[in-house]
PDB file of C-alpha atoms in Angstrom:
ATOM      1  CA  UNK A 198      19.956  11.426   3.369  1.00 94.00           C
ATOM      2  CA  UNK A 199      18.439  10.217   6.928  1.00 97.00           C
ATOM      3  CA  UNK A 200      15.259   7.919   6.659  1.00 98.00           C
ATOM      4  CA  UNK A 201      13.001   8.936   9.813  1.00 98.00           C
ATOM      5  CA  UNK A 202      10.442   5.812  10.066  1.00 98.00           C
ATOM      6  CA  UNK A 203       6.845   7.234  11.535  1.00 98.00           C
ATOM      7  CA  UNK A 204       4.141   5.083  12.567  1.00 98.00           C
ATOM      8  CA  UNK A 205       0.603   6.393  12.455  1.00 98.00           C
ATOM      9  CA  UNK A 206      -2.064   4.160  14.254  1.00 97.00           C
ATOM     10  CA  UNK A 207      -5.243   4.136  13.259  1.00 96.00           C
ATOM     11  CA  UNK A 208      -8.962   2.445  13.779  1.00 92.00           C
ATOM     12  CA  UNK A 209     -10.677   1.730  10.403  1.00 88.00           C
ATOM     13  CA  UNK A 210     -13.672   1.042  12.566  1.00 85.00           C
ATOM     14  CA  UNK A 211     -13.942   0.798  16.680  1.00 85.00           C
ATOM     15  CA  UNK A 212     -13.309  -3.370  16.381  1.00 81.00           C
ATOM     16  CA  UNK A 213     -10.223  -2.905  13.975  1.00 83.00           C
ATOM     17  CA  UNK A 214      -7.543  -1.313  14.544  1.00 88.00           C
ATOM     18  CA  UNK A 215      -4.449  -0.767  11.819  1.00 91.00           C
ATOM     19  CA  UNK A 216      -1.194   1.233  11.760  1.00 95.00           C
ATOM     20  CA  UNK A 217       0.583   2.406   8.750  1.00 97.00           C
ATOM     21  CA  UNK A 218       4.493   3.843   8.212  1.00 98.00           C
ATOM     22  CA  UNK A 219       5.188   7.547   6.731  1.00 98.00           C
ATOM     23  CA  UNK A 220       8.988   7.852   5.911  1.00 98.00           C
ATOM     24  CA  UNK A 221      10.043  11.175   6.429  1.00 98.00           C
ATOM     25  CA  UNK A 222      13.298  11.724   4.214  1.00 98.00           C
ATOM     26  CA  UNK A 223      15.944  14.436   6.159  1.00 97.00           C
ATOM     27  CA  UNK A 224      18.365  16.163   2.924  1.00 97.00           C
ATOM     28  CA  UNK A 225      18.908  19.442   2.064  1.00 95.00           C
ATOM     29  CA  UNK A 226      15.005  19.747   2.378  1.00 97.00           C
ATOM     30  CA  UNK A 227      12.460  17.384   3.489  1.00 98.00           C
ATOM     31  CA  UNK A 228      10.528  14.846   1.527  1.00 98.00           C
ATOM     32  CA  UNK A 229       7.813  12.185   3.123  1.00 98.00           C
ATOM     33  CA  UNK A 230       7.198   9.131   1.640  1.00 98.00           C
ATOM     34  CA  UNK A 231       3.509   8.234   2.267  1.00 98.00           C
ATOM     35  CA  UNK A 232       1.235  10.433   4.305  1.00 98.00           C
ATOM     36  CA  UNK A 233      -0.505   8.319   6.960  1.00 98.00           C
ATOM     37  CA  UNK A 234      -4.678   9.192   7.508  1.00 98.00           C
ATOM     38  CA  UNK A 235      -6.039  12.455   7.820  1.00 98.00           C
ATOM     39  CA  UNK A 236      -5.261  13.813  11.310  1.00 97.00           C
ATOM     40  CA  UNK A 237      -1.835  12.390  11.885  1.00 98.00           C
ATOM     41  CA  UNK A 238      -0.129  15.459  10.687  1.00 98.00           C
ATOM     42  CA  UNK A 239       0.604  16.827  14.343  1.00 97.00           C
ATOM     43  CA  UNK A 240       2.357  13.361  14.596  1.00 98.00           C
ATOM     44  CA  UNK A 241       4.635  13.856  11.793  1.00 98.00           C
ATOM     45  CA  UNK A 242       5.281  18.094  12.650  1.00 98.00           C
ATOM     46  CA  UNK A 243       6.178  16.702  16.192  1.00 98.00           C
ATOM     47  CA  UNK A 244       9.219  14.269  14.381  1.00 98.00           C
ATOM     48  CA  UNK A 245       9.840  17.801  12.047  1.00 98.00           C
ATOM     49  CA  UNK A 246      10.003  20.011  15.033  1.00 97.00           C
ATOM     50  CA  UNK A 247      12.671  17.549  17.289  1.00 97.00           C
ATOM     51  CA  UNK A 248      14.832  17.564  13.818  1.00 97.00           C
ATOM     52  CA  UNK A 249      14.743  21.218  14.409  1.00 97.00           C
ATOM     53  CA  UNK A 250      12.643  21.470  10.732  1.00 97.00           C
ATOM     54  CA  UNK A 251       9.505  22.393  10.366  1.00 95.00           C
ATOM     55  CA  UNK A 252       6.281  22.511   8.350  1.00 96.00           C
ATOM     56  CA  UNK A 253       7.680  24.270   5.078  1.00 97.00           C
ATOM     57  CA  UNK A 254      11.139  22.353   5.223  1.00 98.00           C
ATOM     58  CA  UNK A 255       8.587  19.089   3.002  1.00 98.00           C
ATOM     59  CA  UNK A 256       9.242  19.552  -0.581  1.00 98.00           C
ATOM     60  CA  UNK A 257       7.330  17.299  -1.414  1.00 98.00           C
ATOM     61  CA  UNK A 258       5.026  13.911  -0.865  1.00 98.00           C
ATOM     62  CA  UNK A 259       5.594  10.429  -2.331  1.00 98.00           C
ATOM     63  CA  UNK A 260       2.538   8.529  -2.988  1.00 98.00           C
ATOM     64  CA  UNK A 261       2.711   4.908  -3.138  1.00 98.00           C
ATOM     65  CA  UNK A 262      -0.943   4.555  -4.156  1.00 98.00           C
ATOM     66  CA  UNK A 263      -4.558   5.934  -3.308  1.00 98.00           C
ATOM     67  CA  UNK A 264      -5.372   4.255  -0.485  1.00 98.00           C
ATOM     68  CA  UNK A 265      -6.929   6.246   2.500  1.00 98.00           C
ATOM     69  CA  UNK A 266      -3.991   5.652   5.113  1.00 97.00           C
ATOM     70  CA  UNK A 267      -1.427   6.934   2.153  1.00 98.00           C
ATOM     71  CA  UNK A 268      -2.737  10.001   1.179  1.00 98.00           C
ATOM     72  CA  UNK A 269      -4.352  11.133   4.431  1.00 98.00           C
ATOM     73  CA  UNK A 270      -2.523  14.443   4.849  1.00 98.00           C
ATOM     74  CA  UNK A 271      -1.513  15.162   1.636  1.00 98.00           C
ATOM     75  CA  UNK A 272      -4.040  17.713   0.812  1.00 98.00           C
ATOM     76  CA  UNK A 273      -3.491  19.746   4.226  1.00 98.00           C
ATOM     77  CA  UNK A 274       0.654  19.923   3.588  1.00 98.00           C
ATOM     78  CA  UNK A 275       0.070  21.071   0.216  1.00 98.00           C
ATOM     79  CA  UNK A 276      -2.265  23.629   1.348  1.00 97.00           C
ATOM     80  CA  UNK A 277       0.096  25.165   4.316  1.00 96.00           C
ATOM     81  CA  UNK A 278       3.213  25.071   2.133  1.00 96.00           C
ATOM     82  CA  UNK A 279       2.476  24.053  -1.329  1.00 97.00           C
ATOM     83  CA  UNK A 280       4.635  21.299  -1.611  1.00 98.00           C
ATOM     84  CA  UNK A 281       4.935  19.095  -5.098  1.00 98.00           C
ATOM     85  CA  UNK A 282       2.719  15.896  -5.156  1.00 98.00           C
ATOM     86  CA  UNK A 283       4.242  12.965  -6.639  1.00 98.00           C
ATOM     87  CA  UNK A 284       2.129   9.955  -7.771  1.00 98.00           C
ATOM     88  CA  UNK A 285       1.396   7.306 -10.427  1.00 98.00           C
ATOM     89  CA  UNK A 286      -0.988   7.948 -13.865  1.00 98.00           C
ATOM     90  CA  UNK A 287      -3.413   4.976 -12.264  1.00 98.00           C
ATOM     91  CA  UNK A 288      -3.642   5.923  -8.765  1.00 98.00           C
ATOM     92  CA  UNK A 289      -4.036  10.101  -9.715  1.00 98.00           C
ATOM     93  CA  UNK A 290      -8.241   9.605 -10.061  1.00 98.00           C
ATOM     94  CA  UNK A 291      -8.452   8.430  -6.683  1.00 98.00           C
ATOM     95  CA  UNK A 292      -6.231  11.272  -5.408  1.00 98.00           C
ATOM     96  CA  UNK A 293      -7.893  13.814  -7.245  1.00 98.00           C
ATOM     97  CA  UNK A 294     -11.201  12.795  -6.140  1.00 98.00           C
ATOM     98  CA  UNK A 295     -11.363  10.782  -3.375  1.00 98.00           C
ATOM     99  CA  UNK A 296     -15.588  10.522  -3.806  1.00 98.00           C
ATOM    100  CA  UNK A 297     -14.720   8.544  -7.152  1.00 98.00           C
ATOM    101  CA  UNK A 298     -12.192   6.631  -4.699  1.00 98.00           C
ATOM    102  CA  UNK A 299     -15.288   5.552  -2.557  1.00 97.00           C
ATOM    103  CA  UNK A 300     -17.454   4.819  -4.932  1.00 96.00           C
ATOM    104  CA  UNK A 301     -15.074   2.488  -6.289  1.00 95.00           C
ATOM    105  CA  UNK A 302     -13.824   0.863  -3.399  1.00 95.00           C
ATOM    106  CA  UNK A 303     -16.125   1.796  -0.504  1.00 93.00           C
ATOM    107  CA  UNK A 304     -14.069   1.243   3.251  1.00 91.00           C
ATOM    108  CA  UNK A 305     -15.527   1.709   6.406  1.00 90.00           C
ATOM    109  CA  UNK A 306     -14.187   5.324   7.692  1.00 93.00           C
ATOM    110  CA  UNK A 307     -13.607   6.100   4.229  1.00 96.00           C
ATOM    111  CA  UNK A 308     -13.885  10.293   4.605  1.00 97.00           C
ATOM    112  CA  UNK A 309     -12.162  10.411   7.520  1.00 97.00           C
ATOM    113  CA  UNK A 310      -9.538   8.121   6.893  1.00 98.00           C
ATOM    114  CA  UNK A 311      -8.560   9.842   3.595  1.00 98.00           C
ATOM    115  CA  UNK A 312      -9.144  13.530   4.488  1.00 96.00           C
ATOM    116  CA  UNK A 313      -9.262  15.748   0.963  1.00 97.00           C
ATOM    117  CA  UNK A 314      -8.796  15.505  -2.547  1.00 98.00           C
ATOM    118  CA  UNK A 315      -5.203  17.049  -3.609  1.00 98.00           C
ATOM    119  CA  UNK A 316      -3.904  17.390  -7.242  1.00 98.00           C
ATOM    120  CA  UNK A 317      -1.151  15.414  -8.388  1.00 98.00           C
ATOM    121  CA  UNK A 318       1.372  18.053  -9.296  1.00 98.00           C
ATOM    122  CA  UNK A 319       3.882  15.357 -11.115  1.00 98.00           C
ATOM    123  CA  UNK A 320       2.530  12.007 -12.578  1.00 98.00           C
ATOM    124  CA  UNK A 321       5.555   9.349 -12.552  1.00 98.00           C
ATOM    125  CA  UNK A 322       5.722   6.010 -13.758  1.00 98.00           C
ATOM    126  CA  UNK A 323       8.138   3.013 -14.018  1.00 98.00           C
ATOM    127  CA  UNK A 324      11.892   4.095 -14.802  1.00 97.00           C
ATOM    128  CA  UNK A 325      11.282   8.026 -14.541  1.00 98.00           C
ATOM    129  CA  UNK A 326      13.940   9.092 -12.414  1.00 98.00           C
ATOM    130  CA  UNK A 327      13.666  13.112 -10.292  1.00 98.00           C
ATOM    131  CA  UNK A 328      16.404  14.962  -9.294  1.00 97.00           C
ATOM    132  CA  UNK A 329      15.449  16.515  -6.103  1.00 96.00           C
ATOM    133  CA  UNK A 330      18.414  18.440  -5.020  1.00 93.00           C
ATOM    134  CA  UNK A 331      22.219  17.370  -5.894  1.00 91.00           C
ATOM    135  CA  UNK A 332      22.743  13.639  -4.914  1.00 90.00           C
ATOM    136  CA  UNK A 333      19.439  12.730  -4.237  1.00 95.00           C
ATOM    137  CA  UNK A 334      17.868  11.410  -7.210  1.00 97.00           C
ATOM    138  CA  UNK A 335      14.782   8.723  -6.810  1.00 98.00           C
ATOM    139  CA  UNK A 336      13.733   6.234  -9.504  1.00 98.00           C
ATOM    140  CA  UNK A 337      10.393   5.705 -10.368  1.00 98.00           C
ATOM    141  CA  UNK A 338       9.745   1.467 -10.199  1.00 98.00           C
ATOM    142  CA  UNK A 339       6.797  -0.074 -10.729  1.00 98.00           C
ATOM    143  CA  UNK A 340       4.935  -2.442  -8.171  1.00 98.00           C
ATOM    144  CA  UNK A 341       1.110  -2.555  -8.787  1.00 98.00           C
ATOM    145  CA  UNK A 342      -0.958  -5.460  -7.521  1.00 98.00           C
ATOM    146  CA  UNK A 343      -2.347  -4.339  -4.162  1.00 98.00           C
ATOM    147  CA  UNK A 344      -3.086  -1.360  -5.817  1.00 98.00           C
ATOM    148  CA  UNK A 345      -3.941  -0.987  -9.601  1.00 97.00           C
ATOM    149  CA  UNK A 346      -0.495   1.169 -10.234  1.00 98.00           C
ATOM    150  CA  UNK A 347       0.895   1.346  -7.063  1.00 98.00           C
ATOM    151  CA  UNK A 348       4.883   2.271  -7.715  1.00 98.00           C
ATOM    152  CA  UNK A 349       7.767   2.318  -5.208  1.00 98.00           C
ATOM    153  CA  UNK A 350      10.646   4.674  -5.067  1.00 98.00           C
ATOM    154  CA  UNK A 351      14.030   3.966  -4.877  1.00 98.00           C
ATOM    155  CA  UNK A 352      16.658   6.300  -3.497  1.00 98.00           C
ATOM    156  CA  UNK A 353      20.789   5.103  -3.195  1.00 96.00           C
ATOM    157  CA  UNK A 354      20.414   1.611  -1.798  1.00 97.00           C
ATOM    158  CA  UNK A 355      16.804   2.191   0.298  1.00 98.00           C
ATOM    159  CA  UNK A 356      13.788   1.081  -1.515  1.00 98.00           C
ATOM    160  CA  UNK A 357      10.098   2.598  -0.071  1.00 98.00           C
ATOM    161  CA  UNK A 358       7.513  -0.033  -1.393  1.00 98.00           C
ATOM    162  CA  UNK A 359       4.348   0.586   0.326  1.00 98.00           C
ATOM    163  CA  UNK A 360       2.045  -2.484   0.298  1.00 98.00           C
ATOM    164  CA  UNK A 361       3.814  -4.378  -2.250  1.00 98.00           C
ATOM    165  CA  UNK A 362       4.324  -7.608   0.000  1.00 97.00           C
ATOM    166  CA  UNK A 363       1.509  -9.462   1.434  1.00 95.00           C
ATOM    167  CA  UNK A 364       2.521 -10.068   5.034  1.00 91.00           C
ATOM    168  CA  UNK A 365       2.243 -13.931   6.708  1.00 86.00           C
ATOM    169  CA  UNK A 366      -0.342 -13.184   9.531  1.00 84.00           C
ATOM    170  CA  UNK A 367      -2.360 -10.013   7.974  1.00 86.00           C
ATOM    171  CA  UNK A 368      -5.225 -10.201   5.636  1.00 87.00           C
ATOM    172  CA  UNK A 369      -3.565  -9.978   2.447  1.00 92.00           C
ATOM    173  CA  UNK A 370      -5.093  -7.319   0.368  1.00 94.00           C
ATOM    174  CA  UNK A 371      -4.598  -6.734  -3.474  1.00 97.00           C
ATOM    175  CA  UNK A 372      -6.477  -6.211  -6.521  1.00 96.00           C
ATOM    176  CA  UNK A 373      -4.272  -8.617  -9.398  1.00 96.00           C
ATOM    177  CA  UNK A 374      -2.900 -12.259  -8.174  1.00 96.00           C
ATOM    178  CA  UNK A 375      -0.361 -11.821 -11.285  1.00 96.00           C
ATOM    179  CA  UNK A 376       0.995  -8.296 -10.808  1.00 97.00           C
ATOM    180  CA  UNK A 377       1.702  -8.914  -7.034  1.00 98.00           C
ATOM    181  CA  UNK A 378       3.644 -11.692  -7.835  1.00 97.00           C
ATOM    182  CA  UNK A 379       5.445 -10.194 -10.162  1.00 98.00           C
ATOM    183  CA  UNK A 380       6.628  -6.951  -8.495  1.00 98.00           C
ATOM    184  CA  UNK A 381       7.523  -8.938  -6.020  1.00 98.00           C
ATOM    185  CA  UNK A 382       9.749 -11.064  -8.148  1.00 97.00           C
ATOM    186  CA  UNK A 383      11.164  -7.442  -9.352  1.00 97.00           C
ATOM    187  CA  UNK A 384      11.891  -6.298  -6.068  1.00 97.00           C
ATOM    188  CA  UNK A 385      14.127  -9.072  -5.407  1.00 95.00           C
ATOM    189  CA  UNK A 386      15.698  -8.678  -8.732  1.00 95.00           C
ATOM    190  CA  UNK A 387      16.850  -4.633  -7.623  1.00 96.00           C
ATOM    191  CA  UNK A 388      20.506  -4.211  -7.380  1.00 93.00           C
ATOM    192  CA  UNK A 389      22.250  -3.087  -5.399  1.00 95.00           C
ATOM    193  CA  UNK A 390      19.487  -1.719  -2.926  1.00 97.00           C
ATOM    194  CA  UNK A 391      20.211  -3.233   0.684  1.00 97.00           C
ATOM    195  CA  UNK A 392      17.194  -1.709   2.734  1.00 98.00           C
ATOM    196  CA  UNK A 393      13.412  -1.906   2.054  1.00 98.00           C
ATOM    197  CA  UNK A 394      11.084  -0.038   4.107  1.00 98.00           C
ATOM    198  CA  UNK A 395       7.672  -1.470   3.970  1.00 98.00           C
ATOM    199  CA  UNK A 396       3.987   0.595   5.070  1.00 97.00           C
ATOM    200  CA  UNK A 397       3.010  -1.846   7.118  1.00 92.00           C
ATOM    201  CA  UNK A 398       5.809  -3.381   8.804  1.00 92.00           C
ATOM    202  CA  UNK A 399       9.577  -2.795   9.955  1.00 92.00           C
ATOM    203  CA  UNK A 400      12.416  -1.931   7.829  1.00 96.00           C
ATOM    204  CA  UNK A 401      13.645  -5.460   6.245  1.00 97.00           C
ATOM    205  CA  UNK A 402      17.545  -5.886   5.116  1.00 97.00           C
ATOM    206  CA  UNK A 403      18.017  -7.327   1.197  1.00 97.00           C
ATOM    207  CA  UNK A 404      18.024 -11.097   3.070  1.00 97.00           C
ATOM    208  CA  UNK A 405      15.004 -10.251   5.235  1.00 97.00           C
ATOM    209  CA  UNK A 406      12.728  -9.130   2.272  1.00 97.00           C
ATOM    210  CA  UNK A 407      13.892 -12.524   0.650  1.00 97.00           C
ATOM    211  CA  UNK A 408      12.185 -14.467   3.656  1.00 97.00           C
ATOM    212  CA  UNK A 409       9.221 -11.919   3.400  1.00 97.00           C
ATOM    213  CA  UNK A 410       8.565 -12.739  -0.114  1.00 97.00           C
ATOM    214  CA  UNK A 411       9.013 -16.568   0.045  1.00 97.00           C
ATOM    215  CA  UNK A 412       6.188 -15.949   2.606  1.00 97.00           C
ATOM    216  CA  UNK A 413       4.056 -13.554   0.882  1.00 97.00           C
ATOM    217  CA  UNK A 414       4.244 -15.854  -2.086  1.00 97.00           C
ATOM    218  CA  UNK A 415       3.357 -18.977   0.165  1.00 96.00           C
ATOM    219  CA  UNK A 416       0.649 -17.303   0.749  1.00 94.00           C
ATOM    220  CA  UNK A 417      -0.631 -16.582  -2.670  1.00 96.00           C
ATOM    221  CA  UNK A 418      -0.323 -19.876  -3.375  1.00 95.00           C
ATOM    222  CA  UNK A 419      -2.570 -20.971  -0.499  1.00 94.00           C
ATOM    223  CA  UNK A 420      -5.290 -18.703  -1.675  1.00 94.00           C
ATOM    224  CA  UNK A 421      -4.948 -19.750  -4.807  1.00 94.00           C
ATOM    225  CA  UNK A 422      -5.258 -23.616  -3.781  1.00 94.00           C
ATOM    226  CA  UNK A 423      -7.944 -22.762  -1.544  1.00 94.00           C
ATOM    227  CA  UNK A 424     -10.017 -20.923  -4.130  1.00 92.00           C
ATOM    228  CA  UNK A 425      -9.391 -23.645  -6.623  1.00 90.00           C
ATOM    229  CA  UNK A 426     -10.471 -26.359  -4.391  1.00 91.00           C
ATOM    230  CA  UNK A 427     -13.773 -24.377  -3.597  1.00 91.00           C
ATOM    231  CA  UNK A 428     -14.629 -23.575  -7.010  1.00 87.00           C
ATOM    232  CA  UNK A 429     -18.314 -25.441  -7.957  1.00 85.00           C
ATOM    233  CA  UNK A 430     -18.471 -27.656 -11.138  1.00 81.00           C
ATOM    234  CA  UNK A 431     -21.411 -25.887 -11.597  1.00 71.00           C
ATOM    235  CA  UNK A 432     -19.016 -22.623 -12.581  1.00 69.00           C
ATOM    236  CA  UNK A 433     -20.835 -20.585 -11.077  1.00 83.00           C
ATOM    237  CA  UNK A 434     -20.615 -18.748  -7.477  1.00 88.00           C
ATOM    238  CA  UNK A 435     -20.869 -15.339  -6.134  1.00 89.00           C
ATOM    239  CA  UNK A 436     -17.528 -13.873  -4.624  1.00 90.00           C
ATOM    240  CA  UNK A 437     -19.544 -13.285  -1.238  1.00 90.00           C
ATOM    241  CA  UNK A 438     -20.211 -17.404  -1.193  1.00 91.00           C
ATOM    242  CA  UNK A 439     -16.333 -18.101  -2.347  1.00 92.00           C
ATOM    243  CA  UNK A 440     -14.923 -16.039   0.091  1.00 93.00           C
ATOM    244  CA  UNK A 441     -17.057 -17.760   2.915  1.00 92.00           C
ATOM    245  CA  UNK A 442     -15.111 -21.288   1.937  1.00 93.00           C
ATOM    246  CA  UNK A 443     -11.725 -19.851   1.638  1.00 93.00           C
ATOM    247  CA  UNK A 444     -11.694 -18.850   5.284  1.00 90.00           C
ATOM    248  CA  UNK A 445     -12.893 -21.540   6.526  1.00 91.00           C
ATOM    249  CA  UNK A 446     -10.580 -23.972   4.365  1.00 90.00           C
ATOM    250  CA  UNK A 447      -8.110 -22.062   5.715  1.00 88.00           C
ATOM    251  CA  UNK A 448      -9.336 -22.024   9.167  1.00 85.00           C
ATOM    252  CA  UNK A 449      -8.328 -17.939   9.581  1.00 82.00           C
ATOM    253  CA  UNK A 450     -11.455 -16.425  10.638  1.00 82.00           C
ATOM    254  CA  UNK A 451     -10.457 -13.179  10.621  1.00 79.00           C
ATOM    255  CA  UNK A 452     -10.466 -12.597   7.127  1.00 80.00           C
ATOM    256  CA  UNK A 453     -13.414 -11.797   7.212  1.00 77.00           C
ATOM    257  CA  UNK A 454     -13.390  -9.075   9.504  1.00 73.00           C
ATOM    258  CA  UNK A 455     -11.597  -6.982   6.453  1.00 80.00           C
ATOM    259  CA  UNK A 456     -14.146  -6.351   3.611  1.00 83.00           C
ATOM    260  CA  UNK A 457     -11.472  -5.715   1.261  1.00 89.00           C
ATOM    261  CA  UNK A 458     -10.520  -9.354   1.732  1.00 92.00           C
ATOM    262  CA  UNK A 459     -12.829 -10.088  -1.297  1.00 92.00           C
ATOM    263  CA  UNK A 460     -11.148  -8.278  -3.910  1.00 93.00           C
ATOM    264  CA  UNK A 461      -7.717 -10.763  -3.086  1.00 95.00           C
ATOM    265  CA  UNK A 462     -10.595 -13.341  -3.208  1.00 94.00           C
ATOM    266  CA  UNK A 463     -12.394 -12.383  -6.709  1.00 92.00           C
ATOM    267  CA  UNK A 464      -8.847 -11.605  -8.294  1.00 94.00           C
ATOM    268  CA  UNK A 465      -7.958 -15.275  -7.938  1.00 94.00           C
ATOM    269  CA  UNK A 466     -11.124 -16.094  -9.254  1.00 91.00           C
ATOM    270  CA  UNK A 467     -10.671 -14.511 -12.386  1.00 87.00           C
ATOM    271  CA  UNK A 468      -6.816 -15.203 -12.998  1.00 85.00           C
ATOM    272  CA  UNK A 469      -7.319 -19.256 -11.992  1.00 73.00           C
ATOM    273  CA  UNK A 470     -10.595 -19.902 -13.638  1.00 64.00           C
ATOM    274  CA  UNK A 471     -11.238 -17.116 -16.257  1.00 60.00           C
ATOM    275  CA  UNK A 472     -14.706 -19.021 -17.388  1.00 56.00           C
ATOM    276  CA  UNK A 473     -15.775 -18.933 -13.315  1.00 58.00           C
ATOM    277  CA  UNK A 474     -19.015 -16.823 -13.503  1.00 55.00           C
ATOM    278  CA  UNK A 475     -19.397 -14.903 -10.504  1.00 57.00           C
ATOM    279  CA  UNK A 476     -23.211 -14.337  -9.399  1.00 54.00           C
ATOM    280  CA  UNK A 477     -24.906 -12.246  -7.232  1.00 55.00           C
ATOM    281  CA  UNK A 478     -25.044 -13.589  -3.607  1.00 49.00           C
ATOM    282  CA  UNK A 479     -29.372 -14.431  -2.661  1.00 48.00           C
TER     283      UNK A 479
END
């Protein structure tokens, strides 16, 4: 199996601008890992087309989680070729129905980051295991945290785990303090696996997702300080208010520019001081 990295660039809104990795897998047929936003599928035919494949070679689509710049182009490869969607029992409502996805979690650029609703054709969950084609089986492992049920796939000693690691010098995004540091304890505990591919940064060797980790849990802890140090005696604050003092305790500005930011913010909250009671901002 050949692992063809793609990255898809993308505004969320004119002032921010993102990128995201798709992992097209080369076998006996094709498989993608991820699908980037809606519109970036004449990026990944162009990658197809110089491997001398093409649009109905993709078997089928791995999806990490729900997210917009995941499932982008999901629902237009399954329409041209009918390929088999892959995804978790949590993350299937937001795939399914991507207006319950934004109603839940509104973004800007929401519709025309995330394209169309598809159907999940195969729900997987932690320690399922598919047989593709002879010799290329991938295991099912579970990573949530930045996502409610987010899962990562393993395949022979390469690991595909989405947004599992918060990464030192982006706004760390995730829904459960606990569960992110967790699956990140459990991908350093997978054997045998020497190569981690990542959606929003470069390929990392076994030793280089060690160092990422030590930093993504550095900075967990830092939130976690920060939000404890800004919590009122009062026990009460709204999320809006709390997320105003953690970026300026940290001095890092820019997390506010992401509104997403204050779901990392209000998980804290409710892990470190359950009896916090968040109110509404005036």
């Amino acid at each position: 199996m050949k692992v063809h990295p793609i990255r898809i660039d993308f505004y969320v809104t004119e002032e921010i601008k993102r990128y995201v990795y798709v992992y097209l897998l080369e076998a006996g047929a094709c498989y993608l890992i991820d699908s980037g936003v809606a519109g970036c599928q004449d990026i990944i035919c162009k990658k197809l087309k110089k491997l001398g494949k093409d649009i109905s070679d993709i078997k089928g689509i791995f999806l990490t989680h729900a997210h917009p710049d995941h499932i982008g182009t999901a629902g237009w490869f399954r329409e041209k070729n009918g390929c088999t969607i892959y995804a978790s029992a949590g993350e299937k409502p937001w795939i399914e129905d991507i207006s319950f996805q934004y109603k839940e979690r509104p973004i800007p650029g929401f519709y025309r980051l995330a394209g169309q609703s598809v159907p999940v054709d195969k729900v997987v969950g932690d320690g399922d295991k598919i047989e593709l084609e002879e010799h290329l089986l991938v295991e099912v492992i579970g990573t949530p945290g930045h996502s409610s049920d987010e899962i990562s796939f393993r395949i022979d000693d390469s690991v595909f785990i989405g947004d599992s690691i918060p990464v030192k010098g982006d706004i760390p995004i995730y829904v459960d303090r606990d569960k992110t540091l967790k699956s990140m304890n459990r991908l350093l505990e997978i054997k045998g696996a020497a190569w981690f591919y990542p959606a929003w940064d470069k390929t990392y060797s076994r030793e280089e997702l060690k160092e990422k980790i030590i930093e993504g849990k550095c900075l967990v802890e830092r939130l976690e300080a920060s939000v404890k140090k800004n919590t009122p005696c009062t026990g009460e604050i709204s999320v809006e208010e709390m997320v105003h003092r953690v970026y300026q305790s940290l001095e890092m500005p820019w997390l506010k520019s992401n509104p997403l930011f204050a779901e990392t913010v209000k998980s804290h909250m409710i892990a470190s001081a359950p009896s916090l009671r968040t109110v509404e901002s005036p």
